[in-house]
Each structure stands twice: as structure tokens, then as C-alpha cells.
Coordinates of N, CA and C in Angstrom, one line a residue:
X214 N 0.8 -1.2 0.0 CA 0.0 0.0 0.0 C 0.9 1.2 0.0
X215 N 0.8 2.2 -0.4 CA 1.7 3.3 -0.9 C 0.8 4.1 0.0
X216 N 2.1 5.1 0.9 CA 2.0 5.9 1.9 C 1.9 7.3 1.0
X217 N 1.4 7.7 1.0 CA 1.8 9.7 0.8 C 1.3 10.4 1.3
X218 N 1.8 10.2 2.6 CA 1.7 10.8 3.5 C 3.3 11.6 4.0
X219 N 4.0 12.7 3.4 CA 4.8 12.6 4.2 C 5.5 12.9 4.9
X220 N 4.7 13.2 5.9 CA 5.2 14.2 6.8 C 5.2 12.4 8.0
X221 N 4.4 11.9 7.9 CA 4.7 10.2 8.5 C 6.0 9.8 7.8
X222 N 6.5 10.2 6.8 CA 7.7 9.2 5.9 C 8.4 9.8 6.6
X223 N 8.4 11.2 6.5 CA 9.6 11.7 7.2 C 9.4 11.7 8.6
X224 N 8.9 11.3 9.5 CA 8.9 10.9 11.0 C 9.8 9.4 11.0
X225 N 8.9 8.1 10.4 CA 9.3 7.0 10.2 C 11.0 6.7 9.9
X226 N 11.2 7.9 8.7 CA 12.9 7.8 8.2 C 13.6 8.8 8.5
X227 N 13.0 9.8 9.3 CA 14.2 10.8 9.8 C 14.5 11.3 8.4
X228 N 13.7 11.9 7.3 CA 14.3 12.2 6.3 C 14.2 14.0 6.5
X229 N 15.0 14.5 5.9 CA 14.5 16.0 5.7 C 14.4 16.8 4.4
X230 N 14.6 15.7 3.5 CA 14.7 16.4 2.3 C 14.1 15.4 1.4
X231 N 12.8 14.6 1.5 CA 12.5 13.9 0.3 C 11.9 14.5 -0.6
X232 N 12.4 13.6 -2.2 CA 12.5 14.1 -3.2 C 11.5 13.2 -4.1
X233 N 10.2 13.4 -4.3 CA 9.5 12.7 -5.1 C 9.8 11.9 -6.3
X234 N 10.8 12.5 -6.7 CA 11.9 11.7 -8.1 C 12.7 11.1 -7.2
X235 N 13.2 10.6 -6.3 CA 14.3 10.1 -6.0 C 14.6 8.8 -6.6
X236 N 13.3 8.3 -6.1 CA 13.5 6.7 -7.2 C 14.1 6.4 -8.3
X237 N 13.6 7.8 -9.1 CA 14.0 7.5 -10.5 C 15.0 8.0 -10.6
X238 N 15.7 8.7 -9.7 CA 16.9 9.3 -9.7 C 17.9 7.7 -9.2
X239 N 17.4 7.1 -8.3 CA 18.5 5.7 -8.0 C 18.1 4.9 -9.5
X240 N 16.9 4.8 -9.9 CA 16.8 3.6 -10.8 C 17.7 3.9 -12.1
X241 N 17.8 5.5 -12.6 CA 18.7 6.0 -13.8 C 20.1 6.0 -13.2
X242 N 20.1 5.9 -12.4 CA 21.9 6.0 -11.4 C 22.3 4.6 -11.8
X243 N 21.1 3.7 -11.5 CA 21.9 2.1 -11.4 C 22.1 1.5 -13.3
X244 N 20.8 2.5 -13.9 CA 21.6 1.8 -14.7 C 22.5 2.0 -16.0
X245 N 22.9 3.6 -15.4 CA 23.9 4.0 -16.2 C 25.0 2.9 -15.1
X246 N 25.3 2.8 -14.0 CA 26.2 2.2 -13.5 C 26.4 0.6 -14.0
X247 N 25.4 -0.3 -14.1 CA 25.4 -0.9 -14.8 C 25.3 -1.0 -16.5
X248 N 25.7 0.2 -16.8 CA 25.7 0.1 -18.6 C 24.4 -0.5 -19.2
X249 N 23.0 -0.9 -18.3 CA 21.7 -0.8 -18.8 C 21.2 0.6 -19.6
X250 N 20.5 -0.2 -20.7 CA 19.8 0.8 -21.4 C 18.2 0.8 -21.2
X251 N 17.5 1.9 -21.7 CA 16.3 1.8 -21.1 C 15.4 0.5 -21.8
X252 N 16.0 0.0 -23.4 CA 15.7 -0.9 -23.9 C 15.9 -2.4 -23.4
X253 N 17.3 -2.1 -22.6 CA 17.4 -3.5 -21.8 C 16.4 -3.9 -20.8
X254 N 16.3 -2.8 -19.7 CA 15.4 -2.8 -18.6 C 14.0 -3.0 -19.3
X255 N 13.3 -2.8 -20.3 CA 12.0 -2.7 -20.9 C 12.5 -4.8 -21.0
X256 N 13.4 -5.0 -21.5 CA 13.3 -6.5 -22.3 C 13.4 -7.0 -20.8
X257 N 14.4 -6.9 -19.9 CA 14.1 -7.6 -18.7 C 13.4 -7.3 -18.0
X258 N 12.1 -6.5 -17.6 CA 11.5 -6.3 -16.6 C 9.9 -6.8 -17.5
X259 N 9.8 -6.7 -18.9 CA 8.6 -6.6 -19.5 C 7.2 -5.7 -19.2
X260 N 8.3 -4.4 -18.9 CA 7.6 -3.1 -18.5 C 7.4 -2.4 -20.1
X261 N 6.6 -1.6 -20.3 CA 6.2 -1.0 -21.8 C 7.5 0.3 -21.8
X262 N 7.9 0.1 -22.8 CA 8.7 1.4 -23.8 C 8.2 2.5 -22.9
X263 N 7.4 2.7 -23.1 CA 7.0 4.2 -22.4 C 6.3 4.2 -21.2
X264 N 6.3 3.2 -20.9 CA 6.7 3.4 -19.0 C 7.4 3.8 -19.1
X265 N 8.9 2.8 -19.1 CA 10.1 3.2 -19.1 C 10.4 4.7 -19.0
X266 N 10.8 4.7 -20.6 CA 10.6 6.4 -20.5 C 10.1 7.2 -19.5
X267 N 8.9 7.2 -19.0 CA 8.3 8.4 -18.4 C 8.7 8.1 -17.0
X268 N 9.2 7.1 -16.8 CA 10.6 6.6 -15.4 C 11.3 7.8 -15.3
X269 N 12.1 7.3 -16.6 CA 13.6 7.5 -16.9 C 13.8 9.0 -16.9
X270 N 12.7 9.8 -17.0 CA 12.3 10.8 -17.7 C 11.4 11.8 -16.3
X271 N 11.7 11.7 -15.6 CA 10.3 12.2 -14.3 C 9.4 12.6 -14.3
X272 N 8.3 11.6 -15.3 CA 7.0 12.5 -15.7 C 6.1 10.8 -15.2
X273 N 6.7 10.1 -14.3 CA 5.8 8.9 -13.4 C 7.3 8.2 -12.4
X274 N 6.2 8.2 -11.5 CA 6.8 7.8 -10.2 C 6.5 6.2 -10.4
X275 N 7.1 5.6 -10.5 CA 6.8 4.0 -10.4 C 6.3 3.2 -9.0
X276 N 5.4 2.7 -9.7 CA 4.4 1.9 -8.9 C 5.5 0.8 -7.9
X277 N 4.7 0.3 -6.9 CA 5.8 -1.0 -6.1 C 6.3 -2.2 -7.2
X278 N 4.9 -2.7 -7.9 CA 5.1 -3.6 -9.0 C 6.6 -3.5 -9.9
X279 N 5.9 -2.2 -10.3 CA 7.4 -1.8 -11.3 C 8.7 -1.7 -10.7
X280 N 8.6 -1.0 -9.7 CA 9.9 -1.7 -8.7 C 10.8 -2.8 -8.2
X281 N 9.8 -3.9 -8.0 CA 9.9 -4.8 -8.0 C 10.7 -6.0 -9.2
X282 N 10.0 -5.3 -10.0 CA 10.4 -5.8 -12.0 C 11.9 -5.2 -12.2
X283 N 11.8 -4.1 -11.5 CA 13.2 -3.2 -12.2 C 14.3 -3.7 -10.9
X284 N 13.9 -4.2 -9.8 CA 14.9 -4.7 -9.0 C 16.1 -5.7 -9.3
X285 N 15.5 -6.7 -10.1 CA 16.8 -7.6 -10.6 C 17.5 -7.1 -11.3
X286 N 17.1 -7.0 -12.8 CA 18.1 -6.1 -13.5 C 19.1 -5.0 -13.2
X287 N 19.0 -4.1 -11.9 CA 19.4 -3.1 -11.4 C 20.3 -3.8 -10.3
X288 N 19.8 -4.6 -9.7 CA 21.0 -5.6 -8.6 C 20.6 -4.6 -7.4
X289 N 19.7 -4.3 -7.1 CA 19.0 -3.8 -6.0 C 17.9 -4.7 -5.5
X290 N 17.5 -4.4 -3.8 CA 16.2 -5.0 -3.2 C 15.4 -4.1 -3.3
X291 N 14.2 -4.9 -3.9 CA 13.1 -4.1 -4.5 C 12.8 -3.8 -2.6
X292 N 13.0 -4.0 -1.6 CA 12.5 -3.6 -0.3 C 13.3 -2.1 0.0
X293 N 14.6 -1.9 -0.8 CA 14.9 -0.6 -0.5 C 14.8 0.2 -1.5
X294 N 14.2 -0.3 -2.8 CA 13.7 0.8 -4.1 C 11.8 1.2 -3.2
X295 N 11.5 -0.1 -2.8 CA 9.8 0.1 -2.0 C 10.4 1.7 -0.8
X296 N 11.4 1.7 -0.1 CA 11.6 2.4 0.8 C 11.5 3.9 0.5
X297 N 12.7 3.8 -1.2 CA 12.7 5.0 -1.0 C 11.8 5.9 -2.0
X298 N 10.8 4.8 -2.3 CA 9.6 5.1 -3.2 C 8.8 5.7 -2.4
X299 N 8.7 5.4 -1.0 CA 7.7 5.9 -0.1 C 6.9 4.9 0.4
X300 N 7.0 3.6 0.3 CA 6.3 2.5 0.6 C 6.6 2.2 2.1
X301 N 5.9 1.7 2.8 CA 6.3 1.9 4.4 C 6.7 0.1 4.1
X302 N 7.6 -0.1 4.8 CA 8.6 -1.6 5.0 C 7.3 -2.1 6.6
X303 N 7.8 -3.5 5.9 CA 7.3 -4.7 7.5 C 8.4 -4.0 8.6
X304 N 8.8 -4.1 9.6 CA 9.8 -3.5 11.0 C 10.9 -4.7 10.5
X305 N 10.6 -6.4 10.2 CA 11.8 -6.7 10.2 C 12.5 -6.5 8.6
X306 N 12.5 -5.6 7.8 CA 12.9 -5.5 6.9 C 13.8 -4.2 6.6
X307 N 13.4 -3.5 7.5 CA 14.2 -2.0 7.9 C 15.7 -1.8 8.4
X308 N 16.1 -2.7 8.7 CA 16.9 -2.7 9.7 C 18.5 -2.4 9.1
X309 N 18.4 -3.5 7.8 CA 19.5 -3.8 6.9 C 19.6 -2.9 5.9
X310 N 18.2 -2.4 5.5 CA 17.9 -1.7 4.8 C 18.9 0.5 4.1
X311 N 18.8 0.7 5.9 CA 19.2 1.6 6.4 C 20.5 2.0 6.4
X312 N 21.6 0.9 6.3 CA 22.7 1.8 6.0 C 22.8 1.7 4.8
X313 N 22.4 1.1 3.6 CA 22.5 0.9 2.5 C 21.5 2.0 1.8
X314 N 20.7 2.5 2.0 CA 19.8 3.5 2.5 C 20.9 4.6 2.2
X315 N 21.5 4.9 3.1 CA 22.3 6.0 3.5 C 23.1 6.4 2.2
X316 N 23.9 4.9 1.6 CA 24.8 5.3 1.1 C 24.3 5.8 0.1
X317 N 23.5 5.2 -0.9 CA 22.9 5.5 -1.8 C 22.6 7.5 -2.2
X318 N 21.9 7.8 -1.2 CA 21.6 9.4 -0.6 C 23.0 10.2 -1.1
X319 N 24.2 9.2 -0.2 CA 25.2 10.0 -0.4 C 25.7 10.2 -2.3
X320 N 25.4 9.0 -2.4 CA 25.5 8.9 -4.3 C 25.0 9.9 -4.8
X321 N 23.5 10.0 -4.3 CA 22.6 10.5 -4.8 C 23.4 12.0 -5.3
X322 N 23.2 12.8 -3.6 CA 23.9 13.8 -3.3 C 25.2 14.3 -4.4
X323 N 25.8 13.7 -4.6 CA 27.2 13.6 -5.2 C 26.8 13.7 -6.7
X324 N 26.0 13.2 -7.2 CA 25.9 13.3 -8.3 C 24.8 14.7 -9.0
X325 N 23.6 15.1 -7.8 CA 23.2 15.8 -8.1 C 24.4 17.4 -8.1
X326 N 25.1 17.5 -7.4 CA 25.8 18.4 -6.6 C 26.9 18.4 -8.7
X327 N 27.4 17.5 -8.7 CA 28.1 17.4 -10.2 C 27.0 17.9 -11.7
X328 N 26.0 17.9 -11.0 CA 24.8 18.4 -12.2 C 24.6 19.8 -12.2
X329 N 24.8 20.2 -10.5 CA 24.8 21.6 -10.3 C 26.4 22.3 -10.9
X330 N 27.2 21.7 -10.7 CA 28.5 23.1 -11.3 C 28.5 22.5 -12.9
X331 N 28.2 21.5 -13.3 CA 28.2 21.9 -15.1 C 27.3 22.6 -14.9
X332 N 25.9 22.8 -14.5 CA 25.2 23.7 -15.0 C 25.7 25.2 -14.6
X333 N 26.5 25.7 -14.1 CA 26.8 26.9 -13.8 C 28.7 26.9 -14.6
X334 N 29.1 26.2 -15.0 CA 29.9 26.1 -15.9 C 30.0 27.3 -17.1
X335 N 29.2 27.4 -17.4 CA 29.0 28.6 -18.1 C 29.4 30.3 -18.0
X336 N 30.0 30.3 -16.4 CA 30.3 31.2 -15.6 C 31.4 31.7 -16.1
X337 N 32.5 30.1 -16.3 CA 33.8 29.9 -16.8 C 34.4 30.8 -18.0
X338 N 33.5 30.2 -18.9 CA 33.7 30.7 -20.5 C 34.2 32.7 -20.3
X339 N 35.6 33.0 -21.3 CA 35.7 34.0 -20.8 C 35.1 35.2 -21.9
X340 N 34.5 33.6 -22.5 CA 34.4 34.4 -24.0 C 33.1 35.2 -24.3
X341 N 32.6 34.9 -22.7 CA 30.8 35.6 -22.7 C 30.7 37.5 -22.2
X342 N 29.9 38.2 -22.7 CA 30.4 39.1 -22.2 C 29.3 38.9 -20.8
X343 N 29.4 40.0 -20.0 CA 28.7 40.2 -19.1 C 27.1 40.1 -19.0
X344 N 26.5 40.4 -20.3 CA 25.3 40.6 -20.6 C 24.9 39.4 -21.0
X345 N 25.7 38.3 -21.5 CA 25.0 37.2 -21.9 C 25.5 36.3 -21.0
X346 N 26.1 36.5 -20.2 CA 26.2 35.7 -19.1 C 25.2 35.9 -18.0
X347 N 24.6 37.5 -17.9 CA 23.4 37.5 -16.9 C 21.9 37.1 -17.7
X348 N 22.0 37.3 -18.7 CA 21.2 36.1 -19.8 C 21.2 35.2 -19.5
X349 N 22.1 34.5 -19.7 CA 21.9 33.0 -19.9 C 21.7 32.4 -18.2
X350 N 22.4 33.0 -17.4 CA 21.7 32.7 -15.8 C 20.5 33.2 -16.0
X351 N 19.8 34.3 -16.3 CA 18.2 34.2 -15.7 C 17.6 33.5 -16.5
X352 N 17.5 32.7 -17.8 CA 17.4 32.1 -18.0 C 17.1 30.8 -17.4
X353 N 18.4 30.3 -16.9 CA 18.2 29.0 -16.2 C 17.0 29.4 -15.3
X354 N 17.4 30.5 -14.7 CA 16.7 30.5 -13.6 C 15.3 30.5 -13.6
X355 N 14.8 30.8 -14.7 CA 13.7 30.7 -15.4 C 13.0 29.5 -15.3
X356 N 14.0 28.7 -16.0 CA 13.5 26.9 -16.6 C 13.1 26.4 -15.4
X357 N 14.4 26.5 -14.2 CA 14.0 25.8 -13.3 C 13.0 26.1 -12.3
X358 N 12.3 27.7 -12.4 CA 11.1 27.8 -12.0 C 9.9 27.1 -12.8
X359 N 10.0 27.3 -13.8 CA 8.9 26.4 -14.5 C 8.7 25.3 -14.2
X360 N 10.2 24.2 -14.2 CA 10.3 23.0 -13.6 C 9.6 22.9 -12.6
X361 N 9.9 23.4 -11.6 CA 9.6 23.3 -10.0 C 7.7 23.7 -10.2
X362 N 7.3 24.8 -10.9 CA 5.9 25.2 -10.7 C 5.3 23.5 -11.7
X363 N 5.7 23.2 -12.1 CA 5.0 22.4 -13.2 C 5.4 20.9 -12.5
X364 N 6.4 20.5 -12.0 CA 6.1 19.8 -10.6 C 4.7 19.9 -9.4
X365 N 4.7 20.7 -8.6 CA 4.0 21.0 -8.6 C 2.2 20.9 -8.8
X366 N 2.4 21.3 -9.9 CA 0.9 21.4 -10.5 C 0.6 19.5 -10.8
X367 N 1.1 18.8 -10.6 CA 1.4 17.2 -11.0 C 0.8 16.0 -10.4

């Protein structure tokens, strides 16, 4: 049964920062780290093309089922893809869960944080003048309001 509830998620896991994509954030993590393609995962899990996609893509949060499916291929327990989907765990399943849990976050962390300075990369270039470099930042800053409002609205 799928909790969304989360002001309980974050009591239950001590979280302070969950991220409604996170899933899809570990499931595209694992399988660029595994050299899976989205075509692979589609042949091994017998999930549709565009599921997939709209995974891979943060436009659907995957169900437990699909979780489940995407667990082998990925070399993850679907009990800690269920966790950090927001699915509340049995008590004896939590336990093991939790520092592997952690590390993952830190992955996470690391990788989003590497998404953040290419995207400000642009700062670099000495070849921009002043004006298209406060361009091209409000810009961003633009998208990623849209992003965020259009989340949101979801």
C-alpha cells in the first residue's frame, strides 16, 4: 500500500529532504552504472517502452510492482527501491535496509551536486560578455522555475 503521507515518511525515516523523483533518480543511477539501457530494462523487466521512458524521464513515479520488476536487473532489493519510493517496509525489513539506504543518498547527493556546477559552468567561458552571461543565468533560472511550478501542479 503506498503511503503519501509525508510528513509520516519523514517521522518514520528521519528524512528531511525527500525528493518525489528520487527513485527515478536511483533507478537512472543504477543503470547507467550498470551500462543498462532503457531498452534493456524494458526486455528484462517486461515493463512498456514508455513506461520506461516516463521513469527515466520524471514524468511517473513507479508503482511497487514496477519496482519490483526493475529490482533484478538493477541488482538492488526491491524492499529498498519500495523504501525509497515511499512505501512503508514490514519492521523486520528495515533494519538492513538503512545503512545501504544512507549510502545510496550519499550517491545520490554527489551526483546531483556534479549536475549543479556543469550547469553553472558557463560562468567559466571567458568568451561571454557580461550581458550574456546575466542572460543565460536568468534564464536558467527561469526553466528551473517552470520546472519546479509544473512539478507541482502534478
Amino acid at each position: 500500500m503506498k503511503n503519501v503521507n509525508d510528513d509520516m515518511i519523514l517521522d518514520k525515516y528521519n528524512c528531511s529532504d525527500i525528493d518525489p523523483f528520487a527513485t527515478n533518480d536511483v533507478i537512472v543511477y543504477l543503470a547507467d552504472q550498470l551500462k543498462l539501457t532503457q531498452k534493456d530494462l524494458v526486455e528484462q523487466t517486461g515493463l512498456h517502452k514508455s513506461q520506461m521512458s516516463r521513469i527515466f524521464n520524471k514524468k511517473e513515479i513507479p508503482t511497487k510492482e514496477q519496482l519490483e520488476r526493475l529490482s533484478v536487473p538493477l541488482k538492488i532489493s526491491k524492499e529498498l527501491l519500495w523504501l525509497i519510493g515511499g512505501y512503508i517496509l514490514p519492521e523486520s525489513k528495515e533494519g538492513p535496509l538503512i545503512s545501504e539506504l544512507k549510502t545510496l543518498n550519499k550517491q545520490l547527493k554527489s551526483i546531483h551536486e556534479e549536475i549543479k556546477n556543469k550547469q553553472t559552468s558557463y560562468e567559466m567561458d571567458s568568451n561571454l560578455t557580461t550581458k550574456e552571461k546575466e542572460f543565460i543565468k536568468e534564464y536558467i533560472e527561469f526553466t528551473q522555475y517552470r520546472k519546479e511550478r509544473n512539478r507541482q501542479y502534478k
